[in-house]
Amino acid sequence: MKLELILDKLNSFEKNSFLNIIDDIRKNPKNVKKVDKILDAETNPDLKNVDSINIAKVFNLIQDEFAEYVRKEFVNTASQLDILTDIIIRDGNCIMKQDWFSRLYDTELKKIEKNVKALEKSFESDKSSEDEQRKRDYKIYKECLQTAYSNDDEKQSDRKITNDELSILLTLSSQLELSQEEIKLINYIIVPIEKQPIDNVINDLKNVGVLFYSKKHNTVYVADEVVRVLRKVRGKEIADKFFRRVLRLFREPQINLICKKHNIDWRQAHEQKIKEIINEGISFSGALSTDIFKDGIKVTEKKKAINDLCDKGLGISPALKGAALEDKIGNLIKYFEDVEKDEKVGISIDGYEKLLLDMSGTLLKLNAQIKDEFELQPENVLSGALLLDYNIKPRDVLEIISTKDLEKFCKKREIKTRGNLIANILDAYKDSENLYLENYENIGFRNLTALKENDIRLKESELGIKFENMTKSIFSKLGFNVDENLRKKLNTKRDKIDILLNLGNNDLILVECKTVKESGYNKFSSVSRQLKAYTNLAKSNEFKIVKSLLVAPEFSDDFVSDTELETELNLSLITASSLINILNGFKKSKRQGFPHVLLMRDVLIQEDRILKAIKK
């Protein structure tokens, strides 16, 4: 769930710890000017009084500083922050009732204790099945950790690992290619685990700012934005669901090589091996650069394999850049980061609901399968809205289902089985209008690449008309009378108005739409001439233009400044992203119609102010 939505659910006390941390960090971040600009727009810049939308924007600008703050908390070896962080960054663990979190915590501790004993036993045994080189790596890390932890005894100080020592240990673990799970087990050989009451655990994590707790709902919330930061802190480069997507494209011998490298039983079933590779916290880049290859493989062969993975296996288009192997893998990680941040579902939300309903009728164990895979607590999880709160999208669900079951479903619903089954199913459940609305900004930016990635096929010559039609649809959904008959009646061969909103009593709002390929719309003189001509046209037919609106994906600072100086048009500017966000906010409100006076005030319309107003 997005940070903004979580903050809206909480009272002041429940947000305090997080806001205090953000308030302390935001005083001197690298993006201080951008942060100040956001807060200066507020009536009261005290974070406790700042709108949730703007707090989320501030957090996005100070993520690096927040990550550094959290890293320092890992120095406290008794905090169990590594165990708890590994729980809350798993797919599906961003919203949990307290008792569910407690159960996951207990399960994790038991698993660690069991694995710690097994690892200690392997250290002591000469007959262990582990590779001798790997056992040597473990012992090196263990001895270094023991020294770092216990060298305070000489000074008669409390045992702790300093920031400098932690930095060295991280470098060492990286060079030894240890997974997060291997590091964690060795850590808890040196510092035995002590189970803590769940109330203390939640309170400690709340004070660190990594989760929120609603007493009213007895629920733990971890924001999607915070999960991404914590993942980086733990050295986890991509979400588990994306790692699973890649692992399923590897051949069995490649999966076995990863298992052997990291002391995982390679004789297990294929799906179980994939699950354990993910749970071990094995480095994604390490798996792709070394683990899946036998010794002696040339770099050129590795590069070809990764290129085939990206181009053919994952079907990424256009092809990812990167001459060096590291660059290619880095760009693949960036690709998955962008996919995760993208709020678009791939099909419409209504389509998601219908897909889940239809699948549950064919695959009777689907509910249990989704619950088990993503560790979800609710009894019935077959709801698109619920799954999206957990950032679980349609493709994420389809990727946990076996090929046999996907084929069974396709045959039952008469969906073609040739080619990519998942792509075929998603294509069958698209709702074109909602999908276009979700990509409204991409249409405005004439971003054909992004549209193609979201399975929208439009020619460049069609984008302007499509943007105009989507804008009409948005104003209609806001409750405006988009008067097409009057528009056609007023239009001449020379002057062609894009959109007219009829307020009654001969009062009109004039809407002009502009798409733009380059960043920032900056053609004020030409658009002002157009709008003046349209205003005169309406006036000559005894209509009054009470407001002119210009909708574009983005405006340059110069364009905004020129608009501020314009006195004849009563012109306001609104970006495509603001307009679609206002529509989404309006849908969640209880209002029957949108109050058009909210569009009358700003030069560059501020969505935050409007969203706040329609919530009341």
XYZ file of C-alpha atoms in Angstrom:
616
model
C 0.000 0.000 0.000
C 1.234 3.489 -0.889
C 2.576 5.675 1.921
C -0.007 8.356 1.186
C -2.918 5.909 1.667
C -1.467 4.494 4.905
C -0.978 7.967 6.405
C -4.641 8.760 5.663
C -5.680 5.731 7.742
C -3.729 6.700 10.875
C -4.183 9.188 13.697
C -1.537 11.754 14.671
C -0.030 9.608 17.437
C 0.406 6.615 15.115
C 2.302 8.744 12.581
C 4.472 10.628 15.087
C 7.588 8.425 15.129
C 7.823 8.340 11.355
C 7.192 12.081 10.966
C 9.815 12.927 13.592
C 12.419 10.874 11.712
C 11.474 12.464 8.368
C 11.486 15.920 9.959
C 15.009 15.362 11.253
C 16.299 13.984 7.927
C 14.672 16.613 5.696
C 16.632 19.480 7.272
C 19.721 18.712 5.213
C 19.144 16.133 2.448
C 20.753 16.336 -0.981
C 17.337 17.304 -2.410
C 16.765 20.029 0.184
C 15.594 22.624 -2.379
C 12.948 20.315 -3.832
C 11.792 19.362 -0.317
C 11.540 23.017 0.712
C 9.571 23.820 -2.436
C 6.944 21.194 -1.544
C 6.646 22.341 2.067
C 6.633 26.044 1.183
C 3.415 25.437 -0.768
C 1.729 24.305 2.464
C -0.150 26.763 4.701
C 1.578 25.201 7.712
C 4.900 23.487 6.799
C 5.058 21.575 10.098
C 5.019 17.925 8.925
C 2.254 17.049 11.383
C -0.045 19.390 9.471
C 1.188 18.577 5.960
C -1.099 16.682 3.578
C -0.342 12.946 3.171
C 0.324 13.398 -0.558
C 3.090 15.915 0.139
C 4.596 13.837 2.961
C 4.902 10.973 0.460
C 6.563 13.331 -2.037
C 9.034 14.480 0.640
C 9.825 10.871 1.565
C 10.564 10.009 -2.070
C 13.124 12.838 -2.128
C 14.933 11.707 1.041
C 14.968 7.932 0.504
C 18.776 7.743 0.389
C 19.088 9.515 3.739
C 16.349 7.318 5.231
C 18.213 4.208 4.014
C 21.404 5.445 5.704
C 19.474 6.072 8.922
C 18.076 2.517 8.885
C 21.533 1.034 8.158
C 22.850 2.587 11.368
C 20.106 0.801 13.312
C 21.509 -2.546 12.146
C 24.554 -1.884 14.337
C 22.425 -2.866 17.329
C 22.868 -6.636 17.113
C 20.157 -7.276 19.734
C 17.486 -5.487 17.675
C 16.876 -8.494 15.371
C 16.281 -5.892 12.671
C 17.648 -8.274 10.031
C 15.096 -10.979 10.897
C 12.186 -8.559 11.099
C 13.153 -6.684 7.943
C 13.372 -9.948 6.001
C 9.793 -10.690 7.062
C 8.252 -7.345 6.163
C 9.935 -6.995 2.744
C 8.487 -10.245 1.429
C 5.748 -9.939 -1.164
C 2.405 -9.815 0.635
C 3.669 -8.839 4.099
C 3.015 -5.095 3.864
C -0.339 -5.327 5.674
C -0.658 -7.708 8.653
C -2.809 -8.112 11.714
C -0.743 -8.211 14.895
C -1.416 -11.917 15.518
C -0.375 -12.769 11.943
C 2.873 -10.829 12.301
C 3.482 -12.652 15.590
C 2.957 -16.010 13.872
C 5.372 -15.125 11.056
C 7.937 -13.942 13.637
C 7.644 -17.209 15.623
C 7.957 -19.310 12.460
C 11.024 -17.355 11.359
C 12.749 -17.749 14.748
C 12.133 -21.514 14.798
C 13.486 -21.856 11.266
C 16.609 -19.848 12.116
C 17.266 -21.774 15.340
C 16.985 -25.072 13.453
C 19.294 -23.898 10.660
C 21.810 -22.387 13.107
C 22.130 -25.764 14.874
C 22.626 -27.516 11.537
C 25.309 -25.023 10.510
C 27.131 -25.327 13.868
C 27.053 -29.089 13.497
C 28.583 -28.861 10.021
C 31.431 -26.733 11.431
C 32.222 -29.447 13.923
C 31.806 -32.442 11.590
C 34.454 -33.637 9.168
C 31.831 -35.659 7.296
C 29.459 -32.835 6.374
C 28.205 -32.778 2.786
C 29.106 -29.114 2.357
C 31.785 -28.048 -0.077
C 35.084 -27.532 1.781
C 35.691 -24.201 0.075
C 32.234 -23.020 1.182
C 32.836 -24.216 4.727
C 36.101 -22.265 4.730
C 34.214 -19.097 3.627
C 31.756 -19.537 6.494
C 34.554 -19.942 9.031
C 36.401 -16.843 7.800
C 33.285 -14.707 8.123
C 32.432 -16.241 11.521
C 35.882 -15.525 12.975
C 35.863 -11.931 11.716
C 32.379 -11.399 13.123
C 33.389 -12.895 16.461
C 36.346 -10.509 16.687
C 34.244 -7.463 15.765
C 31.594 -8.363 18.350
C 33.797 -9.335 21.286
C 36.771 -6.917 21.000
C 34.891 -4.470 23.272
C 35.586 -6.844 26.181
C 39.170 -5.515 26.437
C 37.802 -2.000 27.054
C 35.202 -3.382 29.468
C 32.479 -1.887 27.210
C 29.187 -3.360 26.022
C 29.585 -5.676 23.079
C 28.583 -4.050 19.801
C 29.586 -3.834 16.154
C 30.565 -0.311 15.123
C 29.691 1.297 11.800
C 33.277 0.831 10.588
C 33.287 -2.844 11.583
C 29.906 -3.366 9.928
C 31.193 -1.774 6.720
C 34.158 -4.170 6.657
C 31.916 -7.178 7.371
C 29.576 -6.210 4.520
C 32.518 -5.991 2.133
C 33.811 -9.349 3.355
C 30.423 -11.064 2.956
C 30.115 -9.628 -0.543
C 33.553 -10.904 -1.585
C 32.775 -14.341 -0.130
C 29.445 -14.243 -2.046
C 27.398 -15.098 1.042
C 23.615 -14.877 0.825
C 21.637 -12.839 3.353
C 20.426 -16.077 4.948
C 23.979 -17.426 5.302
C 25.093 -14.152 6.915
C 22.113 -14.192 9.254
C 22.739 -17.759 10.431
C 26.397 -17.051 11.179
C 25.399 -13.861 13.008
C 23.092 -15.853 15.291
C 25.780 -18.391 16.065
C 27.728 -15.490 17.623
C 24.730 -13.638 19.108
C 22.040 -16.145 20.179
C 18.442 -15.191 19.392
C 16.140 -14.091 22.180
C 12.444 -14.102 21.404
C 10.806 -10.753 22.190
C 7.131 -9.984 22.916
C 5.403 -8.957 19.670
C 4.290 -5.653 21.245
C 7.960 -4.760 21.823
C 8.885 -5.846 18.297
C 6.200 -3.652 16.715
C 7.065 -0.709 18.961
C 10.782 -0.969 18.126
C 10.102 -1.098 14.381
C 7.646 1.801 14.698
C 10.297 3.872 16.485
C 12.781 3.116 13.699
C 10.173 4.371 11.216
C 9.929 1.224 9.099
C 6.322 0.380 9.917
C 3.087 1.899 11.191
C 0.692 0.322 13.675
C -3.017 1.118 13.859
C -4.337 0.287 17.298
C -7.918 0.752 16.106
C -7.534 -1.892 13.381
C -4.846 -3.909 15.213
C -2.900 -3.820 11.952
C 0.724 -3.342 10.891
C 1.308 -1.337 7.691
C 4.565 -1.104 5.734
C 4.480 1.404 2.867
C 5.531 0.221 -0.615
C 8.081 3.058 -0.720
C 9.604 1.915 2.610
C 9.713 -1.721 1.448
C 11.837 -0.681 -1.537
C 14.261 1.183 0.749
C 14.504 -1.747 3.189
C 15.144 -4.145 0.349
C 18.150 -2.094 -0.744
C 19.406 -1.910 2.843
C 19.275 -5.714 3.004
C 21.107 -6.006 -0.320
C 18.037 -7.439 -2.062
C 18.102 -5.943 -5.539
C 14.599 -6.824 -6.752
C 11.284 -8.014 -5.334
C 10.845 -11.764 -4.828
C 8.137 -11.963 -7.500
C 10.554 -10.652 -10.157
C 13.335 -12.999 -9.023
C 10.828 -15.857 -9.321
C 9.934 -14.689 -12.849
C 13.597 -14.907 -13.876
C 14.362 -18.180 -12.063
C 11.502 -19.907 -13.864
C 13.218 -19.135 -17.153
C 16.390 -20.984 -16.129
C 17.024 -24.606 -17.026
C 17.165 -27.221 -14.275
C 21.018 -27.524 -14.383
C 21.315 -23.740 -13.860
C 19.002 -23.870 -10.841
C 21.061 -26.761 -9.482
C 24.281 -24.737 -9.821
C 22.785 -21.925 -7.700
C 21.662 -24.461 -5.082
C 25.053 -26.147 -4.848
C 26.787 -22.761 -4.544
C 24.638 -21.760 -1.566
C 24.230 -25.052 0.274
C 20.613 -25.687 -0.829
C 19.436 -29.274 -1.415
C 19.452 -29.545 -5.219
C 17.590 -32.872 -5.183
C 14.286 -31.219 -4.223
C 11.392 -30.499 -6.590
C 12.026 -27.656 -9.057
C 9.496 -25.234 -7.517
C 10.804 -25.879 -4.001
C 14.361 -25.083 -5.114
C 13.199 -21.779 -6.598
C 11.383 -20.931 -3.366
C 14.479 -21.652 -1.265
C 16.771 -19.642 -3.566
C 14.474 -16.648 -3.045
C 14.143 -17.187 0.723
C 17.915 -17.461 1.086
C 18.293 -13.828 -0.022
C 20.781 -14.819 -2.725
C 22.080 -11.886 -4.734
C 20.152 -11.457 -8.007
C 23.149 -9.953 -9.802
C 25.412 -12.644 -8.343
C 23.085 -15.384 -9.596
C 23.054 -13.909 -13.110
C 26.751 -13.075 -13.329
C 28.323 -16.194 -11.778
C 26.019 -18.694 -10.041
C 24.200 -20.037 -13.123
C 27.425 -20.645 -15.048
C 29.978 -23.423 -14.751
C 33.578 -22.487 -14.060
C 35.537 -21.437 -17.125
C 32.629 -19.907 -19.068
C 33.792 -16.903 -21.091
C 32.334 -13.443 -20.503
C 31.057 -13.274 -24.109
C 29.017 -16.459 -23.528
C 27.629 -15.029 -20.293
C 26.609 -11.808 -22.076
C 24.838 -13.777 -24.803
C 22.930 -15.792 -22.190
C 21.785 -12.629 -20.354
C 20.822 -10.956 -23.647
C 18.705 -14.001 -24.549
C 17.128 -13.935 -21.083
C 16.113 -10.275 -21.443
C 15.111 -10.267 -25.103
C 13.552 -13.701 -25.587
C 12.763 -14.972 -22.098
C 11.391 -11.772 -20.541
C 10.405 -10.205 -23.859
C 11.733 -6.757 -22.897
C 11.385 -4.280 -25.754
C 13.200 -2.135 -26.680
C 16.285 -4.135 -25.751
C 18.057 -3.117 -22.550
C 21.314 -1.247 -23.024
C 24.664 -2.330 -21.589
C 27.865 -3.355 -23.310
C 29.411 -4.871 -20.175
C 27.759 -7.797 -18.356
C 27.457 -5.737 -15.141
C 25.768 -2.881 -17.026
C 23.238 -5.223 -18.618
C 22.339 -6.803 -15.285
C 22.192 -3.352 -13.661
C 19.754 -2.172 -16.339
C 17.644 -5.301 -15.820
C 17.427 -4.466 -12.105
C 16.440 -0.894 -13.037
C 13.785 -2.287 -15.387
C 12.208 -4.313 -12.573
C 12.366 -1.297 -10.235
C 10.441 0.750 -12.798
C 7.873 -2.027 -13.297
C 7.307 -2.201 -9.532
C 6.866 1.571 -9.163
C 4.447 1.680 -12.096
C 0.954 1.838 -10.604
C -0.627 0.520 -13.797
C -2.149 -2.911 -13.398
C -1.643 -4.119 -16.982
C -5.367 -4.792 -17.349
C -8.171 -2.705 -15.879
C -9.132 -3.215 -12.227
C -12.543 -4.466 -13.370
C -10.742 -6.905 -15.646
C -8.641 -8.073 -12.664
C -11.790 -8.804 -10.649
C -13.333 -10.761 -13.519
C -10.113 -12.716 -14.070
C -9.992 -13.807 -10.420
C -13.683 -14.758 -10.473
C -13.332 -16.810 -13.655
C -10.116 -18.497 -12.515
C -11.582 -19.492 -9.147
C -14.356 -21.324 -11.003
C -11.801 -23.440 -12.883
C -8.894 -23.658 -10.425
C -10.549 -24.568 -7.135
C -7.373 -24.243 -5.053
C -6.519 -20.754 -6.362
C -7.480 -18.904 -3.160
C -5.329 -21.184 -1.000
C -2.469 -21.024 -3.503
C -2.350 -17.208 -3.502
C -2.656 -17.107 0.317
C 0.198 -19.572 0.739
C 2.539 -18.042 -1.846
C 2.205 -14.469 -0.536
C 1.628 -15.329 3.176
C -1.715 -13.488 3.226
C -4.011 -13.621 6.254
C -7.557 -12.828 4.956
C -9.677 -15.924 4.327
C -10.809 -14.798 0.875
C -8.050 -13.095 -1.102
C -9.709 -13.313 -4.530
C -10.274 -9.577 -4.754
C -8.394 -7.328 -7.161
C -8.684 -4.323 -4.830
C -7.332 -6.323 -1.862
C -4.434 -7.815 -3.836
C -3.466 -4.407 -5.243
C -3.212 -3.099 -1.660
C -0.512 -5.764 -1.265
C 1.032 -4.646 -4.606
C 0.127 -8.007 -6.169
C -0.850 -7.504 -9.812
C -2.562 -9.883 -12.278
C 0.719 -11.086 -13.776
C 2.086 -11.807 -10.274
C -0.888 -14.119 -9.663
C -0.616 -15.880 -13.041
C 3.110 -16.518 -12.511
C 2.517 -18.689 -9.441
C 0.175 -21.019 -11.364
C 1.546 -24.069 -13.155
C 1.586 -24.232 -16.942
C -0.773 -27.231 -16.787
C -3.372 -25.234 -14.826
C -2.982 -22.177 -17.076
C -3.640 -24.373 -20.125
C -6.682 -25.870 -18.399
C -8.051 -22.385 -17.682
C -7.379 -21.169 -21.245
C -9.242 -24.105 -22.770
C -12.201 -23.592 -20.431
C -12.434 -19.846 -21.293
C -11.613 -20.366 -24.998
C -8.381 -18.353 -24.779
C -5.699 -19.257 -27.322
C -2.972 -21.561 -25.980
C -0.362 -20.930 -28.654
C 2.482 -18.627 -27.626
C 2.800 -17.033 -24.166
C -0.098 -18.238 -21.993
C 0.158 -15.390 -19.473
C 0.183 -12.731 -22.211
C -2.808 -14.431 -23.869
C -4.804 -14.423 -20.618
C -4.003 -10.776 -19.815
C -4.971 -9.804 -23.354
C -8.333 -11.558 -22.956
C -9.166 -9.580 -19.787
C -8.309 -6.097 -20.949
C -10.895 -3.358 -20.596
C -9.701 -0.931 -23.254
C -11.177 2.280 -21.846
C -9.846 1.758 -18.327
C -6.512 0.642 -19.733
C -6.296 3.834 -21.783
C -7.161 5.894 -18.686
C -4.369 4.186 -16.750
C -1.993 5.198 -19.571
C -3.452 8.696 -20.063
C -0.180 10.453 -19.215
C 1.820 8.171 -21.541
C -0.578 9.059 -24.377
C -0.080 12.757 -23.598
C 3.696 12.353 -23.703
C 3.376 10.410 -26.978
C 5.407 7.679 -25.280
C 4.938 4.799 -27.718
C 7.486 2.621 -25.891
C 5.621 2.799 -22.563
C 2.300 2.230 -24.332
C 3.698 -0.843 -26.065
C 4.945 -2.213 -22.729
C 1.377 -1.868 -21.446
C 0.030 -3.672 -24.530
C -1.505 -0.573 -26.130
C -1.001 -0.409 -29.876
C -1.491 3.115 -31.247
C 0.064 4.864 -34.215
C 1.762 8.173 -33.527
C -0.784 9.903 -35.771
C -3.598 8.628 -33.505
C -2.194 9.915 -30.193
C -3.541 13.485 -30.360
C -7.147 12.405 -31.032
C -6.898 9.623 -28.399
C -5.631 12.120 -25.781
C -8.514 14.470 -26.608
C -11.097 11.655 -26.392
C -9.695 10.414 -23.072
C -9.848 13.979 -21.701
C -13.541 14.142 -22.698
C -14.113 10.825 -20.951
C -12.435 12.091 -17.762
C -14.556 15.266 -17.617
C -17.695 13.174 -18.253
C -16.752 10.865 -15.360
C -16.305 13.979 -13.189
C -19.948 14.794 -13.889
C -19.496 17.598 -16.441
C -21.750 17.985 -19.439
C -19.325 17.500 -22.338
C -21.477 19.166 -24.999
C -20.463 17.654 -28.339
C -23.472 19.007 -30.207
C -22.722 22.592 -29.213
C -19.026 22.156 -29.989
C -19.810 20.946 -33.528
C -22.312 23.771 -33.964
C -19.790 26.469 -32.952
C -16.761 25.040 -34.795
C -15.750 26.499 -38.143
C -13.272 25.276 -40.766
C -10.669 27.587 -39.230
C -11.487 27.424 -35.514
C -11.958 23.937 -34.043
C -12.563 23.793 -30.280
C -11.384 20.559 -28.618
C -13.847 20.306 -25.704
C -16.738 22.386 -24.346
C -18.122 21.871 -20.849
C -21.659 23.299 -20.681
C -22.484 24.689 -17.226
C -25.929 25.940 -18.284
C -27.196 29.522 -18.598
C -24.927 29.937 -21.655
C -21.821 29.573 -19.410
C -19.061 27.368 -20.834
C -15.656 26.045 -19.829
C -13.297 25.811 -22.793
C -10.799 22.918 -22.722
C -7.823 22.663 -25.078
C -5.684 19.483 -25.217
C -2.002 19.315 -26.184
C 0.251 16.281 -26.462
C 4.005 16.811 -26.378
C 6.951 14.543 -27.134
C 9.675 16.690 -25.605
C 9.644 17.635 -21.912
C 7.628 20.732 -20.976
C 4.978 22.371 -23.161
C 6.329 25.798 -24.175
C 4.239 27.281 -27.028
C 2.288 29.937 -25.162
C 1.882 32.475 -27.972
C 0.301 29.992 -30.388
C -2.047 28.435 -27.833
C -3.133 31.839 -26.475
C -4.061 32.947 -30.013
C -6.116 29.779 -30.423
C -7.978 30.232 -27.144
C -8.713 33.914 -27.832
C -10.180 32.955 -31.203
C -12.350 30.269 -29.574
C -13.491 32.713 -26.877
C -14.530 35.250 -29.517
C -16.295 32.512 -31.456
C -18.368 31.556 -28.409
C -19.062 35.222 -27.602
C -20.326 35.898 -31.144
C -22.861 33.099 -30.583
C -23.999 34.654 -27.257
C -22.132 32.205 -25.017
C -19.764 33.178 -22.239
C -16.425 31.383 -21.608
C -16.151 31.546 -17.810
C -12.914 29.557 -17.766
C -10.291 28.247 -20.193
C -8.354 25.087 -19.305
C -5.258 23.801 -21.067
C -4.491 20.106 -20.510
C -0.990 18.813 -21.363
C 1.377 16.236 -19.863
C 3.755 18.944 -18.602
C 4.371 22.712 -18.740
C 7.671 24.590 -18.745
C 8.330 27.241 -16.079
C 8.256 29.914 -18.805
C 4.831 28.751 -19.951
C 3.464 28.986 -16.393
C 4.988 32.471 -16.017
C 3.431 33.653 -19.315
C 0.057 32.307 -18.208
C 0.282 34.248 -14.939
C 0.690 37.483 -16.951
C -2.251 36.736 -19.305
C -5.290 38.877 -18.367
C -7.854 38.193 -21.099
C -8.342 34.439 -21.058
C -8.883 33.474 -17.388
C -6.652 30.523 -18.261
C -5.593 27.682 -15.948
C -3.163 24.874 -16.704
C -3.599 21.272 -15.618
C -1.201 18.395 -16.205
C -2.453 15.010 -17.407
C -1.235 13.310 -14.220
C -3.099 15.852 -12.042
C -6.324 15.414 -14.011
C -6.275 11.620 -13.768
C -5.380 11.776 -10.049
C -8.296 14.158 -9.462
C -10.597 11.687 -11.233
C -9.343 8.819 -9.065
C -9.818 10.941 -5.924
C -13.324 11.930 -7.041
C -14.287 8.265 -7.511
C -13.350 7.577 -3.881
C -15.339 10.582 -2.600
C -19.064 10.605 -1.877
C -19.750 13.535 -4.201
C -22.284 13.208 -7.018
C -20.732 15.922 -9.154
C -17.412 17.722 -9.263
C -17.560 21.357 -7.980
C -16.237 23.296 -10.975
C -15.282 26.285 -8.795
C -12.236 24.229 -7.708
C -10.846 24.709 -11.221
C -11.156 28.482 -11.079
C -8.403 29.464 -8.661
C -4.911 28.338 -9.661
C -2.794 29.236 -12.668
C -1.197 25.770 -12.525
C -3.932 23.690 -10.899
C -2.727 22.037 -7.692
C -4.132 18.528 -7.430
C -3.272 18.325 -3.705
C -5.619 21.220 -2.863
C -8.430 19.800 -4.984
C -8.057 16.259 -3.592
C -8.154 17.670 -0.076
C -11.297 19.671 -0.900
C -13.260 16.778 -2.444
C -12.442 14.510 0.527
C -14.521 16.774 2.802
